[in-house]
Short mmCIF file of C-alpha atoms and ligand atoms in Angstrom, two decimals:
data_model
loop_
_atom_site.label_atom_id
_atom_site.label_comp_id
_atom_site.label_asym_id
_atom_site.label_seq_id
_atom_site.Cartn_x
_atom_site.Cartn_y
_atom_site.Cartn_z
CA UNK A 131 251.99 212.72 -32.04
CA UNK A 132 251.05 209.04 -31.75
CA UNK A 133 248.24 208.33 -29.29
CA UNK A 134 249.63 207.48 -25.86
CA UNK A 135 247.93 205.19 -23.34
CA UNK A 136 247.65 205.35 -19.58
CA UNK A 137 246.40 202.16 -17.91
CA UNK A 138 244.95 202.57 -14.44
CA UNK A 139 244.71 199.50 -12.22
CA UNK A 140 243.56 199.15 -8.63
CA UNK A 141 245.07 197.17 -5.79
CA UNK A 142 244.35 195.98 -2.24
CA UNK A 143 240.63 196.77 -2.18
CA UNK A 144 237.82 197.93 -4.41
CA UNK A 145 236.17 201.36 -4.10
CA UNK A 146 239.44 203.31 -3.89
CA UNK A 147 238.19 205.75 -6.49
CA UNK A 148 239.96 204.79 -9.72
CA UNK A 149 237.26 206.69 -11.58
CA UNK A 150 237.96 209.89 -9.67
CA UNK A 151 241.75 209.51 -10.01
CA UNK A 152 241.42 208.85 -13.75
CA UNK A 153 239.06 211.81 -14.13
CA UNK A 154 241.34 214.08 -12.07
CA UNK A 155 244.38 213.17 -14.14
CA UNK A 156 242.20 213.72 -17.20
CA UNK A 157 241.34 217.24 -15.99
CA UNK A 158 245.04 218.04 -15.50
CA UNK A 159 246.05 216.74 -18.92
CA UNK A 160 243.13 218.42 -20.64
CA UNK A 161 243.96 221.70 -18.89
CA UNK A 162 247.30 221.55 -20.72
CA UNK A 163 245.50 221.38 -24.04
CA UNK A 164 245.83 217.65 -24.76
CA UNK A 165 242.94 215.84 -26.39
CA UNK A 166 242.04 213.07 -24.03
CA UNK A 167 239.35 210.53 -23.28
CA UNK A 168 238.81 207.87 -20.63
CA UNK A 169 237.65 204.32 -21.18
CA UNK A 170 236.46 201.91 -18.52
CA UNK A 171 236.59 198.11 -18.60
CA UNK A 172 234.26 196.37 -16.18
CA UNK A 173 235.20 192.74 -15.48
CA UNK A 174 231.63 191.57 -14.86
CA UNK A 175 229.53 189.54 -17.26
CA UNK A 176 226.54 191.83 -17.59
CA UNK A 177 226.61 193.22 -21.13
CA UNK A 178 226.08 196.71 -19.71
CA UNK A 179 225.02 198.31 -16.40
CA UNK A 180 221.37 198.66 -17.41
CA UNK A 181 220.17 195.50 -15.71
CA UNK A 182 222.01 196.09 -12.42
CA UNK A 183 220.20 197.08 -9.25
CA UNK A 184 221.63 200.47 -8.14
CA UNK A 185 222.54 198.89 -4.80
CA UNK A 186 225.08 196.72 -6.67
CA UNK A 187 227.13 199.42 -8.41
CA UNK A 188 225.37 202.75 -7.91
CA UNK A 189 223.44 204.55 -10.61
CA UNK A 190 223.30 203.53 -14.24
CA UNK A 191 224.69 206.40 -16.31
CA UNK A 192 223.33 206.92 -19.83
CA UNK A 193 225.52 208.25 -22.63
CA UNK A 194 224.21 210.48 -25.37
CA UNK A 195 224.25 207.56 -27.81
CA UNK A 196 221.94 205.66 -25.49
CA UNK A 197 224.26 203.20 -23.76
CA UNK A 198 223.58 202.22 -20.15
CA UNK A 199 226.97 202.46 -18.49
CA UNK A 200 228.88 202.35 -15.26
CA UNK A 201 228.63 205.41 -13.02
CA UNK A 202 232.31 206.22 -13.58
CA UNK A 203 231.39 207.45 -17.06
CA UNK A 204 229.42 210.15 -15.26
CA UNK A 205 232.58 211.23 -13.44
CA UNK A 206 234.49 211.35 -16.73
CA UNK A 207 231.87 213.54 -18.36
CA UNK A 208 231.39 215.84 -15.38
CA UNK A 209 235.10 216.34 -14.72
CA UNK A 210 236.20 216.65 -18.33
CA UNK A 211 233.15 218.56 -19.55
CA UNK A 212 232.95 216.35 -22.62
CA UNK A 213 230.80 213.45 -23.69
CA UNK A 214 231.64 209.76 -23.86
CA UNK A 215 229.96 207.11 -26.00
CA UNK A 216 229.22 203.40 -25.70
CA UNK A 217 232.81 202.78 -26.82
CA UNK A 218 234.06 204.22 -23.53
CA UNK A 219 232.58 201.45 -21.40
CA UNK A 220 233.16 197.79 -22.13
CA UNK A 221 232.29 194.83 -19.91
CA UNK A 222 233.67 191.29 -19.91
CA UNK A 223 230.16 190.22 -20.88
CA UNK A 224 230.39 192.28 -24.06
CA UNK A 225 233.90 191.03 -24.84
CA UNK A 226 232.99 187.38 -24.42
CA UNK A 227 229.71 187.80 -26.29
CA UNK A 228 231.52 189.35 -29.25
CA UNK A 229 234.05 186.52 -29.33
CA UNK A 230 231.40 183.80 -28.99
CA UNK A 231 229.23 185.44 -31.68
CA UNK A 232 232.28 185.62 -33.95
CA UNK A 233 232.98 181.95 -33.35
CA UNK A 234 229.43 181.07 -34.41
CA UNK A 235 229.81 183.21 -37.53
CA UNK A 236 232.89 181.16 -38.38
CA UNK A 237 235.35 184.01 -38.01
CA UNK A 238 237.98 181.84 -36.34
CA UNK A 239 237.27 178.79 -38.48
CA UNK A 240 239.63 175.95 -37.67
CA UNK A 241 241.07 177.62 -34.57
CA UNK A 242 240.57 176.77 -30.92
CA UNK A 243 238.97 179.87 -29.38
CA UNK A 244 240.77 180.83 -26.16
CA UNK A 245 241.25 183.64 -23.65
CA UNK A 246 244.63 184.29 -25.25
CA UNK A 247 244.62 185.41 -28.02
CA UNK A 248 240.88 185.78 -28.78
CA UNK A 249 239.61 187.52 -25.65
CA UNK A 250 242.76 189.63 -25.29
CA UNK A 251 242.62 190.60 -28.97
CA UNK A 252 239.01 191.69 -28.57
CA UNK A 253 239.99 193.82 -25.55
CA UNK A 254 242.82 195.35 -27.60
CA UNK A 255 240.49 196.03 -30.52
CA UNK A 256 238.11 197.86 -28.21
CA UNK A 257 240.92 199.97 -26.77
CA UNK A 258 242.31 200.86 -30.18
CA UNK A 259 238.93 201.63 -31.70
CA UNK A 260 238.68 204.86 -29.69
CA UNK A 261 241.31 206.80 -31.59
CA UNK A 262 240.06 205.45 -34.91
CA UNK A 263 236.84 207.43 -34.48
CA UNK A 264 238.45 210.60 -33.20
CA UNK A 265 242.06 211.52 -32.63
CA UNK A 266 243.22 211.67 -29.02
CA UNK A 267 246.69 212.56 -27.71
CA UNK A 268 246.17 210.42 -24.65
CA UNK A 269 243.68 207.72 -23.76
CA UNK A 270 243.26 206.75 -20.13
CA UNK A 271 242.11 203.14 -19.77
CA UNK A 272 240.67 202.29 -16.38
CA UNK A 273 240.63 198.59 -15.57
CA UNK A 274 237.77 197.92 -13.15
CA UNK A 275 238.09 195.45 -10.29
CA UNK A 276 241.11 194.73 -8.12
CA UNK A 277 244.45 193.19 -9.03
CA UNK A 278 244.33 189.65 -7.65
CA UNK A 279 240.77 189.02 -8.86
CA UNK A 280 240.43 186.09 -11.26
CA UNK A 281 238.30 188.07 -13.69
CA UNK A 282 240.87 190.83 -14.17
CA UNK A 283 243.55 188.48 -15.60
CA UNK A 284 242.69 188.85 -19.32
CA UNK A 285 242.93 192.63 -18.92
CA UNK A 286 246.36 192.48 -17.28
CA UNK A 287 247.57 190.18 -20.04
CA UNK A 288 246.24 192.66 -22.60
CA UNK A 289 248.06 195.52 -20.87
CA UNK A 290 251.27 193.46 -20.91
CA UNK A 291 250.95 192.75 -24.63
CA UNK A 292 249.91 196.27 -25.54
CA UNK A 293 252.80 197.84 -23.66
CA UNK A 294 255.20 195.64 -25.57
CA UNK A 295 253.52 196.42 -28.90
CA UNK A 296 253.11 200.16 -28.33
CA UNK A 297 256.51 200.67 -26.73
CA UNK A 298 257.13 201.58 -23.11
CA UNK A 299 257.32 205.29 -23.78
CA UNK A 300 253.90 205.24 -25.42
CA UNK A 301 252.05 203.66 -22.54
CA UNK A 302 252.32 203.66 -18.78
CA UNK A 303 250.64 201.93 -15.87
CA UNK A 304 249.34 203.75 -12.82
CA UNK A 305 248.46 201.56 -9.86
CA UNK A 306 246.03 202.97 -7.33
CA UNK A 307 246.54 201.40 -3.94
CA UNK A 308 245.65 201.72 -0.28
CA UNK A 309 248.15 202.36 2.49
CA UNK A 310 246.39 201.37 5.69
CA UNK A 311 247.26 203.26 8.88
CA UNK A 312 247.52 201.29 12.11
CA UNK A 313 246.48 203.57 14.95
CA UNK A 314 247.87 201.35 17.72
CA UNK A 315 251.42 201.67 16.42
CA UNK A 316 250.98 204.91 14.50
CA UNK A 317 252.31 203.35 11.30
CA UNK A 318 251.44 203.38 7.64
CA UNK A 319 251.64 199.87 6.23
CA UNK A 320 253.02 199.08 2.78
CA UNK A 321 252.71 195.28 2.76
CA UNK A 322 249.33 195.01 0.99
CA UNK A 323 250.71 197.30 -1.74
CA UNK A 324 253.86 195.20 -2.07
CA UNK A 325 251.69 192.12 -2.59
CA UNK A 326 249.48 193.88 -5.05
CA UNK A 327 252.46 195.08 -7.09
CA UNK A 328 253.99 191.60 -6.93
CA UNK A 329 250.74 190.23 -8.33
CA UNK A 330 250.92 192.74 -11.19
CA UNK A 331 254.53 191.70 -11.85
CA UNK A 332 253.57 188.01 -11.87
CA UNK A 333 251.36 188.96 -14.77
CA UNK A 334 254.19 190.74 -16.53
CA UNK A 335 253.04 194.27 -15.73
CA UNK A 336 255.30 196.81 -14.06
CA UNK A 337 253.60 199.89 -12.66
CA UNK A 338 255.23 203.24 -13.44
CA UNK A 339 253.38 205.17 -10.75
CA UNK A 340 251.80 204.35 -7.45
CA UNK A 341 248.94 206.55 -6.36
CA UNK A 342 248.46 205.88 -2.67
CA UNK A 343 245.16 206.39 -0.89
CA UNK A 344 246.12 207.27 2.66
CA UNK A 345 244.74 208.89 5.79
CA UNK A 346 248.14 210.31 6.79
CA UNK A 347 250.86 212.05 4.80
CA UNK A 348 253.48 209.68 3.43
CA UNK A 349 257.01 210.13 4.76
CA UNK A 350 260.16 209.83 2.65
CA UNK A 351 260.87 206.52 4.36
CA UNK A 352 257.59 205.10 3.15
CA UNK A 353 258.31 206.36 -0.35
CA UNK A 354 261.72 204.70 -0.27
CA UNK A 355 260.29 201.47 1.02
CA UNK A 356 257.62 201.39 -1.67
CA UNK A 357 260.23 202.27 -4.24
CA UNK A 358 262.52 199.42 -3.15
CA UNK A 359 259.82 196.76 -3.17
CA UNK A 360 257.86 197.95 -6.17
CA UNK A 361 260.58 199.00 -8.65
CA UNK A 362 259.14 202.51 -8.76
CA UNK A 363 261.09 205.72 -8.31
CA UNK A 364 260.28 207.46 -4.98
CA UNK A 365 259.26 210.52 -7.02
CA UNK A 366 256.65 208.37 -8.73
CA UNK A 367 254.96 207.51 -5.45
CA UNK A 368 252.05 209.94 -5.42
CA UNK A 369 250.03 210.65 -2.33
CA UNK A 370 246.25 210.74 -2.53
CA UNK A 371 245.30 211.77 0.97
CA UNK A 372 241.68 211.51 2.10
CA UNK A 373 239.77 214.64 1.25
CA UNK A 374 236.20 215.61 1.98
CA UNK A 375 235.84 217.19 -1.44
CA UNK A 376 236.52 215.18 -4.58
CA UNK A 377 237.01 218.40 -6.56
CA UNK A 378 240.24 219.03 -4.60
CA UNK A 379 241.87 215.91 -5.99
CA UNK A 380 243.14 217.34 -9.32
CA UNK A 381 244.99 220.08 -7.42
CA UNK A 382 246.34 217.67 -4.80
CA UNK A 383 247.84 215.63 -7.64
CA UNK A 384 249.01 218.70 -9.52
CA UNK A 385 251.06 220.10 -6.63
CA UNK A 386 253.00 216.82 -6.65
CA UNK A 387 253.72 217.40 -10.36
CA UNK A 388 251.84 214.20 -11.14
CA UNK A 389 250.65 215.38 -14.56
CA UNK A 390 254.13 216.62 -15.48
CA UNK A 391 255.76 213.36 -14.41
CA UNK A 392 253.16 211.33 -16.30
CA UNK A 393 253.76 213.34 -19.48
CA UNK A 394 257.53 213.00 -19.12
CA UNK A 395 257.26 209.23 -18.66
CA UNK A 396 255.18 209.16 -21.82
CA UNK A 397 258.04 210.98 -23.49
CA UNK A 398 256.00 214.12 -24.10
CA UNK A 399 258.70 216.65 -23.45
CA UNK A 400 257.57 220.00 -24.84
CA UNK A 401 254.93 220.51 -22.17
CA UNK A 402 252.03 222.89 -22.59
CA UNK A 403 251.21 225.02 -19.54
CA UNK A 404 248.08 224.04 -17.59
CA UNK A 405 245.12 226.37 -17.29
CA UNK A 406 243.18 225.33 -14.22
CA UNK A 407 241.37 228.67 -13.77
CA UNK A 408 237.85 227.46 -14.63
CA UNK A 409 238.30 224.50 -12.30
CA UNK A 410 239.66 226.63 -9.48
CA UNK A 411 236.89 229.21 -9.89
CA UNK A 412 234.42 226.44 -9.28
CA UNK A 413 236.26 225.27 -6.15
CA UNK A 414 236.49 228.80 -4.82
CA UNK A 415 232.75 229.25 -5.14
CA UNK A 416 232.08 225.80 -3.72
CA UNK A 417 234.09 226.60 -0.61
CA UNK A 418 232.62 230.07 -0.11
CA UNK A 419 228.86 229.78 -0.43
CA UNK A 420 226.66 232.71 0.54
CA UNK A 421 223.47 230.76 1.03
CA UNK A 422 222.50 227.35 2.23
CA UNK A 423 219.37 225.47 1.26
CA UNK A 424 218.09 221.95 1.78
CA UNK A 425 216.58 220.01 -1.08
CA UNK A 426 214.80 216.72 -0.55
CA UNK A 427 215.57 213.86 -2.92
CA UNK A 428 212.73 211.36 -2.78
CA UNK A 429 213.55 207.90 -4.07
CA UNK A 430 213.67 204.27 -3.13
CA UNK A 431 217.42 203.62 -3.25
CA UNK A 432 218.40 206.53 -1.01
CA UNK A 433 220.38 204.34 1.43
CA UNK A 434 223.14 204.36 -1.20
CA UNK A 435 223.66 207.93 -2.36
CA UNK A 436 225.60 206.72 -5.40
CA UNK A 437 222.27 205.44 -6.74
CA UNK A 438 221.47 209.08 -7.55
CA UNK A 439 225.03 210.23 -8.18
CA UNK A 440 224.35 212.39 -11.23
CA UNK A 441 221.39 214.12 -9.56
CA UNK A 442 223.41 214.85 -6.45
CA UNK A 443 226.28 216.23 -8.52
CA UNK A 444 223.94 218.30 -10.71
CA UNK A 445 222.52 219.97 -7.59
CA UNK A 446 226.07 220.73 -6.42
CA UNK A 447 227.04 222.17 -9.83
CA UNK A 448 223.93 224.34 -9.99
CA UNK A 449 224.25 225.48 -6.38
CA UNK A 450 227.96 226.23 -6.56
CA UNK A 451 227.64 228.42 -9.64
CA UNK A 452 225.10 230.52 -7.72
CA UNK A 453 227.07 230.47 -4.47
CA UNK A 454 224.45 228.28 -2.87
CA UNK A 455 225.40 225.32 -0.74
CA UNK A 456 222.84 222.62 -1.42
CA UNK A 457 222.32 220.30 1.49
CA UNK A 458 220.51 217.14 0.44
CA UNK A 459 217.92 215.45 2.61
CA UNK A 460 217.58 211.86 1.40
CA UNK A 461 214.06 210.57 1.80
CA UNK A 462 212.99 207.00 1.27
CA UNK A 463 209.61 207.39 -0.42
CA UNK A 464 208.41 204.30 1.34
CA UNK A 465 208.24 206.09 4.70
CA UNK A 466 206.18 209.09 3.52
CA UNK A 467 202.66 209.02 4.94
CA UNK A 468 200.01 211.72 5.36
CA UNK A 469 200.59 211.79 9.10
CA UNK A 470 204.36 212.40 8.94
CA UNK A 471 204.70 214.44 5.78
CA UNK A 472 204.99 217.86 7.47
CA UNK A 473 207.73 216.57 9.72
CA UNK A 474 209.57 214.90 6.85
CA UNK A 475 209.61 218.03 4.68
CA UNK A 476 210.21 220.45 7.50
CA UNK A 477 212.89 222.98 6.58
CA UNK A 478 213.30 221.95 2.96
CA UNK A 479 213.21 224.44 0.10
CA UNK A 480 212.68 222.10 -2.83
CA UNK A 481 211.47 218.59 -3.58
CA UNK A 482 213.00 216.40 -6.26
CA UNK A 483 211.38 213.10 -7.14
CA UNK A 484 213.96 210.77 -8.57
CA UNK A 485 213.67 208.35 -11.49
CA UNK A 486 212.81 204.76 -10.74
CA UNK A 487 211.10 201.52 -11.68
CA UNK A 488 208.39 199.34 -10.14
CA UNK A 489 205.75 200.12 -7.58
CA UNK A 490 207.60 200.07 -4.24
CA UNK A 491 207.36 203.48 -2.60
CA UNK A 492 205.08 204.96 -5.26
CA UNK A 493 202.41 206.09 -2.77
CA UNK A 494 205.00 208.16 -0.90
CA UNK A 495 206.11 209.79 -4.14
CA UNK A 496 202.53 210.67 -5.00
CA UNK A 497 202.09 212.26 -1.57
CA UNK A 498 205.36 214.20 -1.95
CA UNK A 499 204.24 215.47 -5.32
CA UNK A 500 200.86 216.59 -3.94
CA UNK A 501 202.56 218.27 -1.01
CA UNK A 502 204.84 220.27 -3.34
CA UNK A 503 201.91 221.19 -5.59
CA UNK A 504 199.51 222.46 -2.92
CA UNK A 505 202.21 224.23 -0.91
CA UNK A 506 203.87 225.96 -3.86
CA UNK A 507 207.20 224.29 -3.00
CA UNK A 508 209.71 224.19 -5.90
CA UNK A 509 209.39 220.75 -7.46
CA UNK A 510 211.37 218.81 -10.01
CA UNK A 511 210.17 215.38 -11.11
CA UNK A 512 212.56 213.38 -13.23
CA UNK A 513 211.29 210.56 -15.45
CA UNK A 514 209.24 208.47 -12.98
CA UNK A 515 209.09 211.72 -10.98
CA UNK A 516 207.21 213.39 -13.84
CA UNK A 517 204.91 210.40 -14.29
CA UNK A 518 204.08 210.43 -10.57
CA UNK A 519 203.27 214.15 -10.69
CA UNK A 520 200.79 213.47 -13.49
CA UNK A 521 199.18 210.58 -11.65
CA UNK A 522 198.79 212.77 -8.57
CA UNK A 523 197.29 215.58 -10.64
CA UNK A 524 194.80 213.17 -12.23
CA UNK A 525 193.80 211.73 -8.86
CA UNK A 526 193.40 214.97 -6.95
CA UNK A 527 192.70 217.70 -9.49
CA UNK A 528 190.93 215.79 -12.25
CA UNK A 529 189.07 213.70 -9.69
CA UNK A 530 190.18 210.35 -11.01
CA UNK A 531 190.96 208.33 -7.87
CA UNK A 532 191.88 205.23 -9.85
CA UNK A 533 194.43 207.09 -12.03
CA UNK A 534 197.69 205.19 -12.30
CA UNK A 535 200.60 204.09 -14.43
CA UNK A 536 200.26 200.72 -16.13
CA UNK A 537 203.67 199.94 -14.69
CA UNK A 538 202.02 200.01 -11.25
CA UNK A 539 198.52 198.81 -12.06
CA UNK A 540 197.98 197.43 -15.56
CA UNK A 541 194.19 197.21 -14.94
CA UNK A 542 193.56 200.80 -13.87
CA UNK A 543 190.39 202.51 -15.14
CA UNK A 544 192.46 205.63 -15.86
CA UNK A 545 195.80 204.69 -17.39
CA UNK A 546 197.54 208.08 -17.26
CA UNK A 547 200.93 206.52 -17.97
CA UNK A 548 201.09 203.69 -20.52
CA UNK A 549 203.69 201.41 -22.02
CA UNK A 550 205.03 202.95 -25.22
CA UNK A 551 203.69 201.25 -28.36
CA UNK A 552 207.08 200.16 -29.60
CA UNK A 553 207.82 198.62 -26.19
CA UNK A 554 204.83 196.31 -26.19
CA UNK A 555 206.46 193.41 -27.99
CA UNK A 556 209.81 193.72 -26.30
CA UNK A 557 210.56 190.74 -24.09
CA UNK A 558 214.26 191.28 -23.39
CA UNK A 559 215.13 193.64 -20.57
CA UNK A 560 218.70 194.58 -21.54
CA UNK A 561 219.30 197.75 -23.55
CA UNK A 562 215.72 197.83 -24.81
CA UNK A 563 214.30 201.01 -23.28
CA UNK A 564 213.88 204.34 -25.06
CA UNK A 565 217.46 205.42 -24.56
CA UNK A 566 219.81 208.34 -25.14
CA UNK A 567 219.57 211.61 -27.03
CA UNK A 568 216.19 212.60 -28.42
CA UNK A 569 214.71 215.88 -29.52
CA UNK A 570 212.14 217.89 -27.65
CA UNK A 571 210.36 221.05 -28.75
CA UNK A 572 209.53 223.55 -26.04
CA UNK A 573 206.39 225.66 -25.91
CA UNK A 574 207.03 229.38 -26.29
CA UNK A 575 206.22 231.46 -23.21
CA UNK A 576 206.52 228.47 -20.94
CA UNK A 577 208.74 228.33 -17.88
CA UNK A 578 210.89 225.64 -19.46
CA UNK A 579 211.35 227.76 -22.59
CA UNK A 580 212.62 230.63 -20.46
CA UNK A 581 215.00 228.23 -18.71
CA UNK A 582 216.62 226.97 -21.91
CA UNK A 583 216.17 230.15 -23.97
CA UNK A 584 215.62 228.05 -27.08
CA UNK A 585 212.87 226.11 -28.75
CA UNK A 586 214.53 222.84 -29.60
CA UNK A 587 216.57 220.87 -27.10
CA UNK A 588 218.17 217.44 -26.99
CA UNK A 589 218.23 215.43 -23.79
CA UNK A 590 218.99 211.86 -22.73
CA UNK A 591 216.32 209.29 -21.96
CA UNK A 592 215.81 205.98 -20.21
CA UNK A 593 212.23 204.77 -19.92
CA UNK A 594 209.53 202.43 -21.26
CA UNK A 595 206.35 204.26 -20.25
CA UNK A 596 204.91 207.54 -21.47
CA UNK A 597 202.04 209.92 -20.79
CA UNK A 598 198.76 208.79 -22.36
CA UNK A 599 197.88 211.61 -24.75
CA UNK A 600 194.16 210.69 -24.62
CA UNK A 601 194.09 212.67 -21.35
CA UNK A 602 196.01 215.66 -22.67
CA UNK A 603 193.10 218.13 -22.95
CA UNK A 604 191.86 217.31 -19.46
CA UNK A 605 195.26 218.13 -18.02
CA UNK A 606 195.78 221.37 -19.92
CA UNK A 607 192.27 222.59 -19.17
CA UNK A 608 192.89 222.04 -15.47
CA UNK A 609 196.12 224.05 -15.28
CA UNK A 610 198.92 221.71 -16.23
CA UNK A 611 200.86 222.86 -19.27
CA UNK A 612 202.47 220.33 -21.55
CA UNK A 613 205.48 222.46 -22.35
CA UNK A 614 207.76 220.05 -24.16
CA UNK A 615 206.99 217.34 -26.68
CA UNK A 616 208.95 215.10 -28.97
CA UNK A 617 208.39 216.50 -32.50
CA UNK A 618 208.44 213.04 -34.11
CA UNK A 619 206.22 211.04 -31.79
CA UNK A 620 204.24 213.68 -29.82
CA UNK A 621 205.46 212.02 -26.62
CA UNK A 622 205.16 214.34 -23.64
CA UNK A 623 208.62 215.37 -22.46
CA UNK A 624 207.99 218.32 -20.12
CA UNK A 625 205.07 219.35 -17.91
CA UNK A 626 204.63 222.36 -15.67
CA UNK A 627 201.98 223.81 -13.45
CA UNK A 628 200.59 227.20 -14.43
CA UNK A 629 199.97 228.57 -10.95
CA UNK A 630 203.07 227.46 -9.21
CA UNK A 631 206.41 229.05 -8.47
CA UNK A 632 208.35 226.12 -9.97
CA UNK A 633 206.72 222.80 -10.69
CA UNK A 634 208.40 220.99 -13.54
CA UNK A 635 208.41 217.37 -14.58
CA UNK A 636 210.67 216.01 -17.29
CA UNK A 637 210.50 212.62 -18.98
CA UNK A 638 214.20 212.91 -19.84
CA UNK A 639 217.23 212.97 -17.53
CA UNK A 640 218.85 216.42 -17.31
CA UNK A 641 221.24 215.10 -14.65
CA UNK A 642 223.27 213.21 -17.26
CA UNK A 643 224.27 216.42 -19.00
CA UNK A 644 225.32 218.62 -16.08
CA UNK A 645 229.07 219.13 -15.69
CA UNK A 646 231.27 221.02 -13.24
CA UNK A 647 231.96 223.74 -15.77
CA UNK A 648 228.52 223.67 -17.40
CA UNK A 649 225.70 223.18 -14.90
CA UNK A 650 222.38 222.16 -16.40
CA UNK A 651 219.87 225.03 -16.87
CA UNK A 652 216.98 223.10 -15.27
CA UNK A 653 219.01 222.46 -12.12
CA UNK A 654 220.22 226.07 -12.09
CA UNK A 655 216.66 227.30 -12.18
CA UNK A 656 215.36 224.73 -9.69
CA UNK A 657 218.08 225.59 -7.17
CA UNK A 658 217.56 229.33 -7.70
CA UNK A 659 213.81 229.07 -7.14
CA UNK A 660 214.40 226.88 -4.10
CA UNK A 661 216.68 229.53 -2.66
CA UNK A 662 213.96 232.14 -3.19
CA UNK A 663 211.31 229.93 -1.69
CA UNK A 664 209.93 231.41 1.48
CA UNK A 665 208.37 228.95 3.85
CA UNK A 666 204.65 229.49 3.84
CA UNK A 667 202.02 228.11 6.19
CA UNK A 668 201.85 224.50 5.15
CA UNK A 669 198.70 222.82 3.97
CA UNK A 670 198.44 219.21 4.94
CA UNK A 671 197.10 216.42 2.88
CA UNK A 672 193.63 215.15 3.66
N1 LIG B 824 209.69 203.31 -14.84
C1 LIG B 824 209.42 204.43 -15.69
C2 LIG B 824 209.45 204.04 -17.16
O1 LIG B 824 210.05 203.05 -17.53
C3 LIG B 824 210.37 205.57 -15.41
C4 LIG B 824 211.79 205.26 -15.74
C5 LIG B 824 212.79 206.18 -15.11
O2 LIG B 824 212.46 206.89 -14.14
N2 LIG B 824 214.01 206.18 -15.59
O3 LIG B 824 208.92 204.76 -17.96
#
């Protein structure tokens, strides 16, 4: 079977959830045994998401091959339970850079370099490259942004050309749109969708399906109206009603035969039966928890929960598989002070210190780490969270009040966390951290070893600073075990406290590997220990 393409565009407004719709359709198609992948085009000019503040677009997701991508890639991986690579996320910045670099190399010698055909050809090349590496039955291509935006035009032109080249039975267009509901008149409105579809048509693209975000069920009249104005069969108007739980979306689409209709339109006629059992088992457990716990996520971008999307989802995966509902208390580290710490952490069963950069809110993180350590509260520190736990330990256990990370204070007397050697001459910020999959060897008989049940692991990274091994003996002598190290560089990857129920810090990011079907072992263990945690009389910080 020739690879088929599904293009997903968005209309009316941004943030309608194209990533979730693409992932949900992906789950349905994969459940029928098709080999699928999802690619995202982002129409902004950053080369990747690595240099974006999380408040702009949510968290930066890191692929196993070390690419800093859009958070939608996280949805793809978590829903589909399979990895993506840097080829799955392409920005306009990358497209234009490639074309301009090619021009300088003389690749288009004699030609005027233009949006059409040079930019569109580069977009096409990046779409087609996916099935050159690995065969896929179906590739879903999500076009970021909203139809009507200036920056989306080269992508729409590429879709138009590709549909013509591939043939209309080998590619389809799904347009995700919003149907606003006017309470005063009790009506669903179709006009914005009509305009959005008209805009697509002006660019030579005809949608095959409309997926409608709506607060109310869509009547047959609305379907007919949309059909008349948008050249789409009423049966191809799919409802995507608001739901509290994103995991319900694949089923909501499935009961409307969306996957079947998509496959038919792609001329895939001998349909394989779907097996949604693993997915539905997860939902069943999610909706019927036996326990409820609250875990605190301490970070500095907590006002936007998407900044810590993968961590939040990892806690849900780990909780659900153990029938535990994990309630998250979001804590801005900046507000944590000795005088309010008991109140802030009242009722929580675990503390997670999130990754981060820069010094804002560091003092609060150090206090949170100390609080977890002295009160035997389950603790997980991720990346900066691990570094903070080591700074706190140095300050309060090793009696080094000036202990710090050089990221916070480059002139500290006790540089516990230092810039990695191979980072010292790096001036450019983009894509230059220690990124992606790297090995780590776990110490036998450690807590972390019992969690993974194996000696060598591979996890994803994103950092510039590391633990200063000059201090290693002092730490281990005082009760902190270095339980994971990189076998090639001796860089400290995992730390744990000997006399603590669960106190683990990891330099890597386990949250990027947790999926709905395969929760991450560290999160499973952290959530389990948090559930077992019995509130003890709390010691305050001096
Ligand atoms: N800022 C720290 C470093 O670069 C931690 C990074 C992170 O938490 N991802 O090492």
